[in-house]
Short mmCIF file of C-alpha atoms in Angstrom, two decimals:
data_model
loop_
_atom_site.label_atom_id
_atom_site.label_comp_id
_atom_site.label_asym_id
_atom_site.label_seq_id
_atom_site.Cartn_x
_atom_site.Cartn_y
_atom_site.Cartn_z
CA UNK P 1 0.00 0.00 0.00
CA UNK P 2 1.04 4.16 -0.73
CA UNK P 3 1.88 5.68 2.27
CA UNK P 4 1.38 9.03 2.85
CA UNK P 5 3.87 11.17 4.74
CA UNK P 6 2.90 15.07 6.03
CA UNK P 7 5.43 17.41 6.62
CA UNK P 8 4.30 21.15 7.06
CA UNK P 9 0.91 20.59 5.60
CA UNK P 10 2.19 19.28 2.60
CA UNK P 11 1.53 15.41 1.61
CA UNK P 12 4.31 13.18 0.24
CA UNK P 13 2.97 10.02 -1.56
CA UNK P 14 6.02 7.16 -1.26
CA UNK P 15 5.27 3.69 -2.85
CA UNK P 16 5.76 0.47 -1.25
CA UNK P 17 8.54 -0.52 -3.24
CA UNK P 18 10.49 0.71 -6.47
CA UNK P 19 10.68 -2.06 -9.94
CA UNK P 20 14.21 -1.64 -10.90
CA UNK P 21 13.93 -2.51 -14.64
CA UNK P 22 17.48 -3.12 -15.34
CA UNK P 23 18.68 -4.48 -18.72
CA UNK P 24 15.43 -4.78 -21.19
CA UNK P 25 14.56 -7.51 -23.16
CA UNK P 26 18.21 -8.53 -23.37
CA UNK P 27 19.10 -12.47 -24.51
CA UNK P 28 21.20 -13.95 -21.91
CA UNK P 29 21.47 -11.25 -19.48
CA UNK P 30 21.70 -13.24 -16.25
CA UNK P 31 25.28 -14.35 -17.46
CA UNK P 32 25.92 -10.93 -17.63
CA UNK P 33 24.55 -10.60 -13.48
CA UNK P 34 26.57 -13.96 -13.58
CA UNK P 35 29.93 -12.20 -14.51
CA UNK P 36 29.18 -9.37 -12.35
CA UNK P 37 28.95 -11.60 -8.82
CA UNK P 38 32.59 -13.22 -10.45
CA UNK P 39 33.81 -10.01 -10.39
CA UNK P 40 32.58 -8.99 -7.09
CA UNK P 41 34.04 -12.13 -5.68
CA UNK P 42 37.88 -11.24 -7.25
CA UNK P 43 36.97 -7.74 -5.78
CA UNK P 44 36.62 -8.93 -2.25
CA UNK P 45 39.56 -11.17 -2.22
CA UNK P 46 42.08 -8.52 -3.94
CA UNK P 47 40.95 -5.63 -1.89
CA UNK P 48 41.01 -7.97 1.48
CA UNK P 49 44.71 -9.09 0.53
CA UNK P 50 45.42 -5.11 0.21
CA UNK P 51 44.20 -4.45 3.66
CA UNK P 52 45.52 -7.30 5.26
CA UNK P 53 48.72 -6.71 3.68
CA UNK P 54 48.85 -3.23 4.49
CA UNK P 55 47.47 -3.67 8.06
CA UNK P 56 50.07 -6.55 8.92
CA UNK P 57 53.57 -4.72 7.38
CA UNK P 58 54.79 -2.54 9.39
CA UNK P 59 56.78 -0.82 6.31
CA UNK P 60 53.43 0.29 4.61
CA UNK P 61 52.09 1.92 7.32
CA UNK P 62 52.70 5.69 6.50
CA UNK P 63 51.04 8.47 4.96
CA UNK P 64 50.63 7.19 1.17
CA UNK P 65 49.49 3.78 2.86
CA UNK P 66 46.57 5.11 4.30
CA UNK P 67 45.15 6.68 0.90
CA UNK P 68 45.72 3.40 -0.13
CA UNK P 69 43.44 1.38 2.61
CA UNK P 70 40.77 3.58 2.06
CA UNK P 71 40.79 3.49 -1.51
CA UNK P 72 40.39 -0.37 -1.13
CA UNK P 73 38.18 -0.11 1.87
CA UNK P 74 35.88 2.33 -0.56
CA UNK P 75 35.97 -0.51 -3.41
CA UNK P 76 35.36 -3.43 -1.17
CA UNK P 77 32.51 -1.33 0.39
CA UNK P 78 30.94 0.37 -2.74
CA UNK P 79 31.14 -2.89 -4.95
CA UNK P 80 29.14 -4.93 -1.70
CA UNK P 81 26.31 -2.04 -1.76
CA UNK P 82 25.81 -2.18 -5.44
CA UNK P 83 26.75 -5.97 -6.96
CA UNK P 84 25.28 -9.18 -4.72
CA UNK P 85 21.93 -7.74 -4.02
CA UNK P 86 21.05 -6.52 -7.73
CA UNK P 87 22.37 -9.03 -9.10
CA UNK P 88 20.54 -11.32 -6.66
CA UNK P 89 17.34 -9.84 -7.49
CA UNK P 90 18.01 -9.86 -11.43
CA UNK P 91 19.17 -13.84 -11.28
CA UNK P 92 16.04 -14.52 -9.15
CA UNK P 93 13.83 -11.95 -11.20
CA UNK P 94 12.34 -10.54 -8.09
CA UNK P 95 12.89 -6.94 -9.08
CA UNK P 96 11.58 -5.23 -6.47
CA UNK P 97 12.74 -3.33 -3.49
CA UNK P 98 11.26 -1.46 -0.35
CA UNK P 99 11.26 2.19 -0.49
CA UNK P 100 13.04 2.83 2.60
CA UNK P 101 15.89 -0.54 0.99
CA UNK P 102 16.51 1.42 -1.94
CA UNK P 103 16.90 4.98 -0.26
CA UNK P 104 19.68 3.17 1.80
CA UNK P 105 21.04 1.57 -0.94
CA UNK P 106 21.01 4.48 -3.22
CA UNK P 107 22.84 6.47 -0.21
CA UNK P 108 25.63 3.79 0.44
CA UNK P 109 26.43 3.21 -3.78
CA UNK P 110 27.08 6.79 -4.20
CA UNK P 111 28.91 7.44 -0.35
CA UNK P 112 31.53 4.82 -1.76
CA UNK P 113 31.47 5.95 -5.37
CA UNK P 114 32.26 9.47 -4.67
CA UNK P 115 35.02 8.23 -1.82
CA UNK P 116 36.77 6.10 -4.49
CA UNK P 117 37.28 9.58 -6.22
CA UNK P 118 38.11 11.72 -3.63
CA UNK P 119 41.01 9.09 -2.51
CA UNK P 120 42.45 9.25 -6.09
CA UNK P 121 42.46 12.85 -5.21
CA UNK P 122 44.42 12.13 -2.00
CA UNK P 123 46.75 9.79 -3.42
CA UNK P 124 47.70 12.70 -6.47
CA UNK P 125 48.41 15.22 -3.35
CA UNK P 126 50.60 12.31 -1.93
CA UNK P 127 52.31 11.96 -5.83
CA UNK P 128 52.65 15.74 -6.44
CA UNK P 129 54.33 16.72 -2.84
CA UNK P 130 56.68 13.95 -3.34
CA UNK P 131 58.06 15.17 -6.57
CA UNK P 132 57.71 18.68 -6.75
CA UNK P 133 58.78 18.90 -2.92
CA UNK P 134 60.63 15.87 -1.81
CA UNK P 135 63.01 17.75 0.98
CA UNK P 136 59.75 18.28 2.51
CA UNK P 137 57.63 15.46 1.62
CA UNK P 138 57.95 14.09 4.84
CA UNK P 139 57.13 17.20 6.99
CA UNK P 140 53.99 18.21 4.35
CA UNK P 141 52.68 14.26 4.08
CA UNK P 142 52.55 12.98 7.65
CA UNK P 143 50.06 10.36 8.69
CA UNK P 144 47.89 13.09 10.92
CA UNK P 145 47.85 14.60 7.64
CA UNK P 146 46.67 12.28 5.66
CA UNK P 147 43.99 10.56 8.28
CA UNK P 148 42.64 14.55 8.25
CA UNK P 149 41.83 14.46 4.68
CA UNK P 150 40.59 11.09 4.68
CA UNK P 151 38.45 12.32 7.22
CA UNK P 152 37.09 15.22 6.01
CA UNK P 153 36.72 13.87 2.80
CA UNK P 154 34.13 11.31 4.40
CA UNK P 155 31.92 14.32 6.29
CA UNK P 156 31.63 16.18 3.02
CA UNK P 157 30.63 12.59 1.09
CA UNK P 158 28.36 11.52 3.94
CA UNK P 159 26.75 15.35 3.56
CA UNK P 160 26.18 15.51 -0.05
CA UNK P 161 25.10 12.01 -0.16
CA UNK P 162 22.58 12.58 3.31
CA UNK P 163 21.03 15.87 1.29
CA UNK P 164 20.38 14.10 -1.64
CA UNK P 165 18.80 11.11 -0.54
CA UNK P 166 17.12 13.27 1.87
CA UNK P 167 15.48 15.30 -0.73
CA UNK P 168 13.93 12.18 -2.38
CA UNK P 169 11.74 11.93 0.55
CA UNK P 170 10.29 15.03 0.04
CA UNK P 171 8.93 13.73 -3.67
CA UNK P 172 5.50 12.12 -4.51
CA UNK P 173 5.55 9.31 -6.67
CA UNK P 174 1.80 8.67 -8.02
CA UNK P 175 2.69 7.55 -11.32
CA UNK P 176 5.67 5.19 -12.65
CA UNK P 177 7.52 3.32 -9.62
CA UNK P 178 9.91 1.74 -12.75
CA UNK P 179 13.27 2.52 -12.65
CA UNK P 180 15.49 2.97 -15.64
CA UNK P 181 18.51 1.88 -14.07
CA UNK P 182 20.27 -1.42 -12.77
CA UNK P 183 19.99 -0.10 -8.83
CA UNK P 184 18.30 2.39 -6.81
CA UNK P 185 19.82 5.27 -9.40
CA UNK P 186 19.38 8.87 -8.22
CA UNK P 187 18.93 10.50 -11.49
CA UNK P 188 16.07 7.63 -12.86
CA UNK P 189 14.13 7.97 -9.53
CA UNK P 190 13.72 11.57 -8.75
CA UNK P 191 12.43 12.31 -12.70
CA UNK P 192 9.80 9.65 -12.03
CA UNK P 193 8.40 12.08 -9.08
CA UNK P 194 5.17 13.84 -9.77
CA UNK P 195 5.76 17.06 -7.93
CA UNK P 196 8.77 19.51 -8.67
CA UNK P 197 12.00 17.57 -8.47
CA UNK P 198 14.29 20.92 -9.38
CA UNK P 199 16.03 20.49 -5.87
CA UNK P 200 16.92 17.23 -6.90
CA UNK P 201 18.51 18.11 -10.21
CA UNK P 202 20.49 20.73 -8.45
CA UNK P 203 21.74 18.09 -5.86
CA UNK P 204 22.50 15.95 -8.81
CA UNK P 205 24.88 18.83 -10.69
CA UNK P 206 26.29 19.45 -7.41
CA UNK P 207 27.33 15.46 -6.34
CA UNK P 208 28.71 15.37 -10.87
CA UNK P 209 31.12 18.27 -9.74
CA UNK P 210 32.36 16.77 -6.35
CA UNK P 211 32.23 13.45 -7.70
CA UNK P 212 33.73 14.31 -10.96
CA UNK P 213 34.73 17.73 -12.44
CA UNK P 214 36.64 18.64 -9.62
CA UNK P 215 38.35 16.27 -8.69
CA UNK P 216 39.52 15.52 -12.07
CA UNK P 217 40.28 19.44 -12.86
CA UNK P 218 42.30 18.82 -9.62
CA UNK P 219 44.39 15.53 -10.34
CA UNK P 220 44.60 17.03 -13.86
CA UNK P 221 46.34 20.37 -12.53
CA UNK P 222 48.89 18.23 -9.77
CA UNK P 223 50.03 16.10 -12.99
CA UNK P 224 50.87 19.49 -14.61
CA UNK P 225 53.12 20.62 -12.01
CA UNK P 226 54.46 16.80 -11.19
CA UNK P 227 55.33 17.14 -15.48
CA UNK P 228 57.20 20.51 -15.01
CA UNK P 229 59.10 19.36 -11.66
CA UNK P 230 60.57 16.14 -13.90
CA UNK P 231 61.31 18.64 -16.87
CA UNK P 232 63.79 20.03 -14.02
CA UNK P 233 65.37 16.51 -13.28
CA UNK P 234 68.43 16.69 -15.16
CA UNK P 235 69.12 13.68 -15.50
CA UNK P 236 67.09 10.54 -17.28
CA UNK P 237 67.66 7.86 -14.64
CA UNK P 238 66.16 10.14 -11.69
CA UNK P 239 62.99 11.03 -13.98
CA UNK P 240 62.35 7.63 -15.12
CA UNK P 241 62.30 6.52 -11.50
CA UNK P 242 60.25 9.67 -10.33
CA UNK P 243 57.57 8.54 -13.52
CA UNK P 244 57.32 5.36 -12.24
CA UNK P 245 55.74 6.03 -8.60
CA UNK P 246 53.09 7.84 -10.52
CA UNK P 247 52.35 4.92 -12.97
CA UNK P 248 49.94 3.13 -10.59
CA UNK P 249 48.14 6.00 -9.54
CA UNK P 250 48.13 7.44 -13.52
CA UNK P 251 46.37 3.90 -14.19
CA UNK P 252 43.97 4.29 -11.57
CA UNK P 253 42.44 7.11 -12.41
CA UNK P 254 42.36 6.71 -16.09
CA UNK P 255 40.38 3.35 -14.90
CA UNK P 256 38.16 5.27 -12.62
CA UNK P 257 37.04 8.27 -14.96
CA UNK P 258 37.68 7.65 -18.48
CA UNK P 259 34.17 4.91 -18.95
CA UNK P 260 32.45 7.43 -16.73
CA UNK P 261 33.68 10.47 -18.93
CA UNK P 262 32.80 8.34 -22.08
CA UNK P 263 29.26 7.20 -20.97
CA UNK P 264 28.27 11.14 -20.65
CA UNK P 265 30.00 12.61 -23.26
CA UNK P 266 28.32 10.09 -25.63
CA UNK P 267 24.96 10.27 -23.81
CA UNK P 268 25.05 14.07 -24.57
CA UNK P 269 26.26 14.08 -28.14
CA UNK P 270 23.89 11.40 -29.48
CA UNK P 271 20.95 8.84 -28.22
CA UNK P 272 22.63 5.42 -26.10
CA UNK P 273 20.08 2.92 -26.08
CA UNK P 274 19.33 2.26 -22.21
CA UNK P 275 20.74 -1.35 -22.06
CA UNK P 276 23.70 -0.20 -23.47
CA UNK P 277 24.32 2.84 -20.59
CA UNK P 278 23.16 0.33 -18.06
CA UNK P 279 26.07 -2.29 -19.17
CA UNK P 280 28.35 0.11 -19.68
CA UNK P 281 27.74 2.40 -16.08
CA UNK P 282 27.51 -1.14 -14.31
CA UNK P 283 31.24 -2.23 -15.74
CA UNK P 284 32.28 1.51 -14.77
CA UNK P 285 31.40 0.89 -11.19
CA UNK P 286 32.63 -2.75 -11.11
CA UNK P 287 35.72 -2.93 -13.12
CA UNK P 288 37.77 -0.55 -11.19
CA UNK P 289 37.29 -2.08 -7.28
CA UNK P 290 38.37 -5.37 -8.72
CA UNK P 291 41.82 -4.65 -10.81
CA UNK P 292 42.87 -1.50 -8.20
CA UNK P 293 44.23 -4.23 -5.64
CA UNK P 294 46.14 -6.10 -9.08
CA UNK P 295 47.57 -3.00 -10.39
CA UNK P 296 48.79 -1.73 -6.74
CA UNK P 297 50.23 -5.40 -6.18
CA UNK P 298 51.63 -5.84 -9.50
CA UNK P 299 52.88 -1.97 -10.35
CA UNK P 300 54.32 -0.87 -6.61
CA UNK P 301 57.32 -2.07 -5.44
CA UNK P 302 56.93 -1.48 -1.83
CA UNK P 303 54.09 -3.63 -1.82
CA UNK P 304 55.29 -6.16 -3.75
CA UNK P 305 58.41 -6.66 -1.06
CA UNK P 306 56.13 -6.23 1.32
CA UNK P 307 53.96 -9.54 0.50
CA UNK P 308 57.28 -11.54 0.32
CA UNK P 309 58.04 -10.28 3.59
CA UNK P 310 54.60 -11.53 5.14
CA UNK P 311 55.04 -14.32 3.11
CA UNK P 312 58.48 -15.69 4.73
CA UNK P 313 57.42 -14.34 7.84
CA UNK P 314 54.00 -16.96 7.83
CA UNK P 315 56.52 -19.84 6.14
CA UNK P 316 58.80 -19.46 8.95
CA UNK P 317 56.12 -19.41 11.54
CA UNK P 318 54.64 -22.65 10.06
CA UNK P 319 57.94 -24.71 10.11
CA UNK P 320 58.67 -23.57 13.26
CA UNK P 321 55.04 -24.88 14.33
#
């Protein structure tokens, strides 16, 4: 049944539940859910090993290391709120979800999506201090430093985020409960509202800038000045090995906002059939948390020497048990 919520004399009309349409008429499309809970499981393993790796050597716990732990701790977390219970309802074709289920889901998706970019922010203030100011890298970049940002980059996430969903309680939905989108989507559910949703669209511009413009701008403008300070390096050996602390990071963000800068660029400049916006925004989100943990294993030295540390550390222990 509709409930009916009064605030200030006004009524709000909020449906039982929400139909999340998800990929229409599509052959085959519960191998594509299928791939998607593979991926979630390779997700929670690598970004578990990164934690645990970075929690038990003592070596990786500084400044840089932090970034790090809650750029995985964002993947683990965002790709858990968004993969097994979609694609549990989509395998089982029970589509729906409670109103007050999807409002939480919708708030948790985006708290971890827009953490995932605020970290790759972090982690290019970590990059740009240590090669434009390495004398004082380790005065600027301390771990109080660094646990301050993280921080404050969570109260401004957990604000936006809280407003937004907030605001959706304040719509009326007496018409279409369907939504365009393969989760509790912001943009899909506050156009299906029947009163005026302008808030929401404003709340929307504002999370695309924090979530993506400036950040971007931002990471864009500290690989400017990281590019001038190795023009300086004289010689070729010192700016090779100055590049190559930046190459993880580089492919991390190019991972991150490339699909997403694709997806909108094309959705502006000409139609993208919905099925095709829903695979591709769904891969955007997935893709990311589960080959972050690969590329920091396989591209960063420091971690790499770290797991055969551990892992001599646990052989040891074992013959000596």
């Amino acid at each position: 049944m509709t409930s009916m919520v009064f605030i200030e004399n006004t009524t709000f009309i909020h449906p039982p539940t929400f139909y999340i349409n998800g990929l229409y008429n599509m052959q085959h499309a519960k191998y594509y859910y299928a791939f998607l809970c593979f991926v979630y499981a390779v997700t929670v393993l690598g970004n578990s090993f990164i934690m645990g790796t970075i929690f038990l050597a003592r070596t990786l716990h500084t400044a840089k290391y932090i970034a790090v732990f809650n750029l995985a701790f964002s993947d683990l977390c965002g790709s858990s709120a968004l993969i097994p219970k979609y694609a549990y309802m989509f395998l089982l074709e029970n589509q729906y979800i409670a109103y007050e289920d999807c409002l939480a889901s919708m708030f948790f998706v985006f708290l971890f999506m827009i953490m995932q970019s605020f970290t790759l922010l972090a982690l290019a203030f970590d990059r740009v201090i240590a090669i434009c100011f390495p004398l004082r890298y380790h005065e600027i970049v301390t771990k109080t430093t660094m646990t301050l940002i993280i921080v404050v980059m969570w109260v401004i996430s957990a604000t936006i985020i809280a407003v937004s969903v907030a605001l959706i309680t304040r719509l009326s939905f007496c018409r279409s409960t369907t939504v365009g989108s393969y989760f509790c989507d912001h943009g899909p559910i506050y156009r299906l509202a029947c009163n005026d949703y302008s808030p929401n669209y404003m709340m929307g511009s504002i999370y695309t800038a924090f979530v993506l413009c400036i950040p971007f701008i931002l990471i864009a403008f500290s690989y400017v000045c990281i590019g001038v300070a190795l023009l300086k390096i004289s010689h070729g050996a010192e700016r090779i090995k100055a590049m190559k602390t930046c190459t993880s990071h580089l492919i991390l963000v190019a991972m991150y906002y490339l699909p997403i800068f694709s997806i909108y660029m094309v959705a502006i400049s000409t139609y993208l059939h919905p099925n095709t916006r829903i695979i591709n925004s769904a891969l955007a989100q997935a893709i990311p948390p589960m080959l972050n943990p690969i590329i920091y294993t396989l591209k960063t030295e420091e971690v790499l020497q770290s797991i055969k540390i551990l892992y001599k550390r646990v052989k040891v222990n074992f013959a000596m048990d």
